[in-house]
C-alpha positions as a Markdown table, in Angstrom:
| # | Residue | x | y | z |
|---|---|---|---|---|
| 1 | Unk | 0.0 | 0.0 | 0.0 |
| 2 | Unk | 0.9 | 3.2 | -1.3 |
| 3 | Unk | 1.6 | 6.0 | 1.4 |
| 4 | Unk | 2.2 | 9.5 | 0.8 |
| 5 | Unk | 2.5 | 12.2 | 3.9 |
| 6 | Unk | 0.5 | 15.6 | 4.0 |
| 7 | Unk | -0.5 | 18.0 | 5.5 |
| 8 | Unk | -4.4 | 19.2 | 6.1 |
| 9 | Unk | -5.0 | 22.6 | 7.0 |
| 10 | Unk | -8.3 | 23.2 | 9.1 |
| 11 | Unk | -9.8 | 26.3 | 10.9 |
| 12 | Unk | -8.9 | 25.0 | 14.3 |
| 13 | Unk | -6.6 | 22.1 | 13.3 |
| 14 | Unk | -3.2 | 21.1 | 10.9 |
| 15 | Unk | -2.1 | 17.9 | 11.0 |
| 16 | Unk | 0.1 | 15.9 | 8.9 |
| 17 | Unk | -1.5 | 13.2 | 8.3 |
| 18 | Unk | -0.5 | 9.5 | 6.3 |
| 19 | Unk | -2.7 | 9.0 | 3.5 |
| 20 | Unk | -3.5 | 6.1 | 1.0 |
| 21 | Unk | -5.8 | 6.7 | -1.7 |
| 22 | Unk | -7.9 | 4.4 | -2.8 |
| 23 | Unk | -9.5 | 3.3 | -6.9 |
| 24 | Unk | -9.6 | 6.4 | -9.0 |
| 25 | Unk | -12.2 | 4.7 | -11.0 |
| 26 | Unk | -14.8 | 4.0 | -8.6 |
| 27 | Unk | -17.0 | 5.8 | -6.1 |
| 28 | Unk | -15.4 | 4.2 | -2.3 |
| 29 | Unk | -15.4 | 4.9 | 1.3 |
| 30 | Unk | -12.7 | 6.5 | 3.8 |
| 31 | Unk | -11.7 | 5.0 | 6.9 |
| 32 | Unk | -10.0 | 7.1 | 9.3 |
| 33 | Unk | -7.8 | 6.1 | 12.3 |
| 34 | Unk | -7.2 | 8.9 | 15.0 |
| 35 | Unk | -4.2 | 8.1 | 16.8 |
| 36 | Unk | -2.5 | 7.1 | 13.3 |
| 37 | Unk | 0.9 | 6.9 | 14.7 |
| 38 | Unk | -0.2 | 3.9 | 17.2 |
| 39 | Unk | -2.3 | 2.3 | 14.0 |
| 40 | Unk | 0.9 | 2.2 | 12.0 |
| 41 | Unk | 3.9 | 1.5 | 14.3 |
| 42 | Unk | 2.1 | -0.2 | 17.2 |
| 43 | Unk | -1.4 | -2.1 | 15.9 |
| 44 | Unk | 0.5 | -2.6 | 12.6 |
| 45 | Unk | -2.2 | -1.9 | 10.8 |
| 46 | Unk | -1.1 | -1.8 | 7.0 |
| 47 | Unk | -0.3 | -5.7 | 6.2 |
| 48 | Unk | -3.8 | -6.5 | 8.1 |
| 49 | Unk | -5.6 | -3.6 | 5.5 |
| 50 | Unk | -3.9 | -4.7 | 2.2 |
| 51 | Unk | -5.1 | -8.3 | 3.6 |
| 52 | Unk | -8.7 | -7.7 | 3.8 |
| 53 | Unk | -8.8 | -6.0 | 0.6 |
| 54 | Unk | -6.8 | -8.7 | -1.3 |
| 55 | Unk | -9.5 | -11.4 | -0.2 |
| 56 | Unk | -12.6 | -9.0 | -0.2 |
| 57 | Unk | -13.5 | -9.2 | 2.9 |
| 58 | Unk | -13.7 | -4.9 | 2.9 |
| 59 | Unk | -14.1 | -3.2 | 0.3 |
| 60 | Unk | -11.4 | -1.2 | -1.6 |
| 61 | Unk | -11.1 | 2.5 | 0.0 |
| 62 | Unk | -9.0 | 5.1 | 1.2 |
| 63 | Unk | -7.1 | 5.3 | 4.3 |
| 64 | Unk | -6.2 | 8.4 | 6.3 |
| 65 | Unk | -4.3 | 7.9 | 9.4 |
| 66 | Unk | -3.9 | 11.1 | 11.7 |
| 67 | Unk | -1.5 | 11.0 | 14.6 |
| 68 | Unk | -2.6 | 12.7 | 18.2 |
| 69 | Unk | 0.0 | 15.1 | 18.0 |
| 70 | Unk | 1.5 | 14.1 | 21.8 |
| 71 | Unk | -0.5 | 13.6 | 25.2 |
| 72 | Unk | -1.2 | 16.8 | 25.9 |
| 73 | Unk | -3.6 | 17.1 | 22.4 |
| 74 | Unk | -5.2 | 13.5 | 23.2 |
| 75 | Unk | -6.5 | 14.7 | 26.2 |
| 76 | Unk | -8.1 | 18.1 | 24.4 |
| 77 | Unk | -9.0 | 16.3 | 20.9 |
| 78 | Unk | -10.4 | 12.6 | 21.9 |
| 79 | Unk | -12.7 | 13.9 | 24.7 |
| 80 | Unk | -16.2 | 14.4 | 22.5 |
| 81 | Unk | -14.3 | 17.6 | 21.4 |
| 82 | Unk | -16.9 | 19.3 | 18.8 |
| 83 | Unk | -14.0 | 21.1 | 17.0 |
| 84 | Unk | -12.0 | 18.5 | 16.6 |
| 85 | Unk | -14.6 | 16.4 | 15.5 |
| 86 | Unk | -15.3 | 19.0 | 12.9 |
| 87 | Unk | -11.7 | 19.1 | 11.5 |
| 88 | Unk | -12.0 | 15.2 | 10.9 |
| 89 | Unk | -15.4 | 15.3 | 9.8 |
| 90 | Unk | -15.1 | 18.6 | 7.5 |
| 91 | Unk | -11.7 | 19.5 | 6.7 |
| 92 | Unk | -10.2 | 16.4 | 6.5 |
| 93 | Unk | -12.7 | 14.5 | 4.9 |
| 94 | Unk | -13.3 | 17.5 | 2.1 |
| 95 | Unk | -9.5 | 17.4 | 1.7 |
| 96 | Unk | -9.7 | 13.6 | 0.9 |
| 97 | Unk | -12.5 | 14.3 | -1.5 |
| 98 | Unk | -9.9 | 16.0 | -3.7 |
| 99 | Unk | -7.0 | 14.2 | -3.5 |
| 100 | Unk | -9.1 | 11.0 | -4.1 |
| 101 | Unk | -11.9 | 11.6 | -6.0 |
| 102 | Unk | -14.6 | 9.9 | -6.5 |
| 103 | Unk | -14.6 | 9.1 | -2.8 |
| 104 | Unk | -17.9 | 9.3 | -1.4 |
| 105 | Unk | -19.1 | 12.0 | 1.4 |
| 106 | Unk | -21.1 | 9.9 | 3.6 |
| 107 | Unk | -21.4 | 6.3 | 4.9 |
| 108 | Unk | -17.1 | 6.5 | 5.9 |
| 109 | Unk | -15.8 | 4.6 | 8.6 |
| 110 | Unk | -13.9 | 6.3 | 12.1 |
| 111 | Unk | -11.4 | 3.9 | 14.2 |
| 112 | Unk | -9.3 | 5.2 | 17.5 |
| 113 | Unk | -8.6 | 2.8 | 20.8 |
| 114 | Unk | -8.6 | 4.2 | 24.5 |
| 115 | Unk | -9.0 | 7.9 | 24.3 |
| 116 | Unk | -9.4 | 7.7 | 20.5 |
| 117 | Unk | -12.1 | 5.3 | 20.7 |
| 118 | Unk | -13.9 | 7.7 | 22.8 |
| 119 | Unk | -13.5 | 10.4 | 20.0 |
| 120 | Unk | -14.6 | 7.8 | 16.9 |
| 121 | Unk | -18.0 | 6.9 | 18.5 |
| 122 | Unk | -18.8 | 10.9 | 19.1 |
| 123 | Unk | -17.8 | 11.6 | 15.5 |
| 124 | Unk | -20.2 | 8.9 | 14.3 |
| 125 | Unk | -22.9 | 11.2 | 17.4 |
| 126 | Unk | -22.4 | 14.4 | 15.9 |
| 127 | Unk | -21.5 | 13.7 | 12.1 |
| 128 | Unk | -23.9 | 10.9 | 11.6 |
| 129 | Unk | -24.4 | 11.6 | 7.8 |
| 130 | Unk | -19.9 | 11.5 | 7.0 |
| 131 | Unk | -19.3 | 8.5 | 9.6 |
| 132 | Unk | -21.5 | 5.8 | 9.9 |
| 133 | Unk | -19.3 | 3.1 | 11.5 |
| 134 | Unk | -17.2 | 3.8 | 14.0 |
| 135 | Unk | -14.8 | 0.9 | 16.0 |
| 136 | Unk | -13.5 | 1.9 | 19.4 |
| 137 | Unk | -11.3 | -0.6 | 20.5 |
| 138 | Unk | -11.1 | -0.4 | 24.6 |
| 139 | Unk | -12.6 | 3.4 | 24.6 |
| 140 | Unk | -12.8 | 5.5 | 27.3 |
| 141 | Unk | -16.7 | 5.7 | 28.1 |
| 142 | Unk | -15.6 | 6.3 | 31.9 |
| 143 | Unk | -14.5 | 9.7 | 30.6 |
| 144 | Unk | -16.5 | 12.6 | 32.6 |
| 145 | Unk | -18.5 | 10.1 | 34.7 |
| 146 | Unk | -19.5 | 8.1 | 31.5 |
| 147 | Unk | -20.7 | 11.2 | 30.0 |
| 148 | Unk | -21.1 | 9.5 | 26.6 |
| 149 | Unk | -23.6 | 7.6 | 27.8 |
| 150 | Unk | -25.7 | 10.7 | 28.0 |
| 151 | Unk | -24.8 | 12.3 | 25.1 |
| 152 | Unk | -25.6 | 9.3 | 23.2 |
| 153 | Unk | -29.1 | 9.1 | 24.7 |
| 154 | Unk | -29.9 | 12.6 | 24.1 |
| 155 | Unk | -30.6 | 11.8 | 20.2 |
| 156 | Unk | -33.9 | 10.6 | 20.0 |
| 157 | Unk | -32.7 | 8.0 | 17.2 |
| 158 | Unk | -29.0 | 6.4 | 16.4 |
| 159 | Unk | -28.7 | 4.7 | 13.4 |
| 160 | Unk | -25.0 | 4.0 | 13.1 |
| 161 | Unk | -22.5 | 0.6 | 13.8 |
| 162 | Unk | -20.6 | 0.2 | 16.5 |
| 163 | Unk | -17.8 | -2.3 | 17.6 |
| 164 | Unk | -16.8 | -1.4 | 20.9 |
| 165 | Unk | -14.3 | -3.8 | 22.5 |
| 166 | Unk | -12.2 | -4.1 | 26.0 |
| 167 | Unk | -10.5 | -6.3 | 27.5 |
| 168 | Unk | -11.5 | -8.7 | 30.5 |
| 169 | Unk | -8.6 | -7.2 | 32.6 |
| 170 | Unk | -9.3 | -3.7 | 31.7 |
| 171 | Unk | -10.6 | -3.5 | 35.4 |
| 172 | Unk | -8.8 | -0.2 | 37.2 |
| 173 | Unk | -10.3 | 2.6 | 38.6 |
| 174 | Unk | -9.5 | 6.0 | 40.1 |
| 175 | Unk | -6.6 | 6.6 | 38.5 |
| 176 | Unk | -5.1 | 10.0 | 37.4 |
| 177 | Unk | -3.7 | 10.2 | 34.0 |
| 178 | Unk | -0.6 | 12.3 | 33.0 |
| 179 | Unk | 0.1 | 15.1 | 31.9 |
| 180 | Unk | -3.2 | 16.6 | 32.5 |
| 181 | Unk | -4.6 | 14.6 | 35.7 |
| 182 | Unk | -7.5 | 13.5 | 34.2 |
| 183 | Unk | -9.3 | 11.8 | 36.4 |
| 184 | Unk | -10.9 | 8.2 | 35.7 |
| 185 | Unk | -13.4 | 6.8 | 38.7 |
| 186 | Unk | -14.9 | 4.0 | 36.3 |
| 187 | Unk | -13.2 | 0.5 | 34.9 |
| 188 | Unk | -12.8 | 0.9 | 31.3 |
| 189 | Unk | -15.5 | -2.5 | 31.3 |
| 190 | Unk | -17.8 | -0.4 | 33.0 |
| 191 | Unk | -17.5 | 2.8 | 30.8 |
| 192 | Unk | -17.4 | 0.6 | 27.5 |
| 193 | Unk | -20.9 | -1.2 | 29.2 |
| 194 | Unk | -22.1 | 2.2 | 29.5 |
| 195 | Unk | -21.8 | 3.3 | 26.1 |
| 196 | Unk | -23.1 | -0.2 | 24.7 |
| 197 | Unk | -26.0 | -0.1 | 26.9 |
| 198 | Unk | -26.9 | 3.7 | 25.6 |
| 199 | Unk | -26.3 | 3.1 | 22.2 |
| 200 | Unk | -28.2 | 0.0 | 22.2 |
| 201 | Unk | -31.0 | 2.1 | 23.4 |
| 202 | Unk | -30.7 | 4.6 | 21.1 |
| 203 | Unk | -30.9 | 2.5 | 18.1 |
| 204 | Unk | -27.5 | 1.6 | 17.3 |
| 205 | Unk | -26.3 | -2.1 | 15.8 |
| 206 | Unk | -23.8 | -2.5 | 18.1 |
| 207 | Unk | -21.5 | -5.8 | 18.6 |
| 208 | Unk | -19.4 | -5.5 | 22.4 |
| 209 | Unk | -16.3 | -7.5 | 22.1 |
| 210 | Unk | -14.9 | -8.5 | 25.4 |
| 211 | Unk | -11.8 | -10.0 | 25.1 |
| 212 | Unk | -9.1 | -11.7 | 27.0 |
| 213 | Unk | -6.4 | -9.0 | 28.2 |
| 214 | Unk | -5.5 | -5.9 | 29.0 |
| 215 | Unk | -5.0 | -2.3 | 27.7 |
| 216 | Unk | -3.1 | -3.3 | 25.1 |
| 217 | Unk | -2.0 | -3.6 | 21.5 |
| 218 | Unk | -1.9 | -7.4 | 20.9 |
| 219 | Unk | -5.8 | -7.9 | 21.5 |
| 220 | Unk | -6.3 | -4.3 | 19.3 |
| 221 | Unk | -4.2 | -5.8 | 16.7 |
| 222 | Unk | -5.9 | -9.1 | 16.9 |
| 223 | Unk | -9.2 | -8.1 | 16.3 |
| 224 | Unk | -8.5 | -5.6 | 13.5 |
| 225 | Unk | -9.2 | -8.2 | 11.1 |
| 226 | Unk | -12.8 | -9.5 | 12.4 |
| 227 | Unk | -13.3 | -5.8 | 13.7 |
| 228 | Unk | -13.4 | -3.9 | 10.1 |
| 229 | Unk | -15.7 | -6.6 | 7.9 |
| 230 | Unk | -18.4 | -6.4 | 10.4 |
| 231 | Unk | -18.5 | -2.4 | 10.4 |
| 232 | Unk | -18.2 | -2.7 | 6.4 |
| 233 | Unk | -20.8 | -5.3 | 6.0 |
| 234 | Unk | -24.0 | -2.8 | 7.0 |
């Protein structure tokens, strides 16, 4: 797989982001990972991509992979943050549109894990009609006293996928998170439970993946593969 570095210029937001376009000849999806650096160096994400295309089991689309820009930014970015959200959903996805037309505007898929996670299911919340798939692999739903639980319920009707996973061991609470001290009171089981039960409730196809382990890459890598068909298949 082709990848080419850029740079995408928002109102609130640049980022240089990693970018693989997809056919040039056919209308086609874009799947976007927040935290792109962790996607490519730690999930090792391309071989498992260029895999599921090769046997059809996704379809052929294009990938853009945007890093979090340091700590600091994941904790101002990935916490149901409206601008950001915008950037991806707006800017970034109009800049794809030229670079790699005829991508589609709507119906894309949004991937993050822990923070971004978080951030990938609100984009799907407030940019329904750009993302309508969005995997969160071991999100942080205890963020703000599981405050995503209540965003999600406030609209009256969810129609998007969801494949929200965390790991059996996944089970500390009131911890403080550098550098910022945010503060998590909830197990991220009980956070990702909150945001399956709300989304459930809302509408939402959702499939909760528990597996067996930790906060960790391994189990994120491990379920890439089973992960994106299912959000494709809708």
């Amino acid at each position: 797989m082709n990848t080419e570095q850029v740079v995408v210029e928002g109102k609130d937001y640049t980022r240089t982001v990693w970018f693989i376009a997809g056919p040039q000849a056919t209308e086609h999806p874009l799947c976007v990972f927040l935290d792109g650096e962790y996607y490519l160096e730690r999930v090792g994400a391309l071989p498992i991509l260029q895999e599921l295309i090769t046997s059809q089991r996704i379809p052929q689309m294009s990938f853009a992979f945007v890093p979090s820009n340091g700590p600091p930014s994941r904790h101002e970015d990935f916490v149901c943050n409206d601008r950001f959200a915008r950037f991806i959903s707006e800017d970034l996805v109009r800049w794809a549109r030229n670079r790699a037309s005829p991508l589609r505007g709507e119906r894309n898929l949004v991937c993050g894990l822990s923070l971004s996670g978080l951030a990938s299911a609100h984009m799907t919340l407030t940019h329904p009609h750009v993302f309508s798939s969005a995997l969160s692999q071991s999100g942080s739903f205890w963020w703000e006293r599981k405050r995503f639980a209540s965003l999600a319920r406030a609209f009256p009707k969810i129609s998007s996928r969801h494949w929200l996973s965390v790991g059996d061991q996944e089970l500390e609470d009131n911890a403080t998170h550098p550098p910022t001290g945010m503060r998590q009171e909830f197990t991220q089981v009980a956070g990702v439970q909150s945001a399956v039960d709300a989304l459930k409730a809302s509408g939402a196809k959702v499939r909760h993946h528990v597996f067996h382990g930790a906060h960790a890459f391994e189990p994120w890598r491990a379920e890439l593969a089973d992960a994106l068909p299912w959000l494709c298949s809708a």
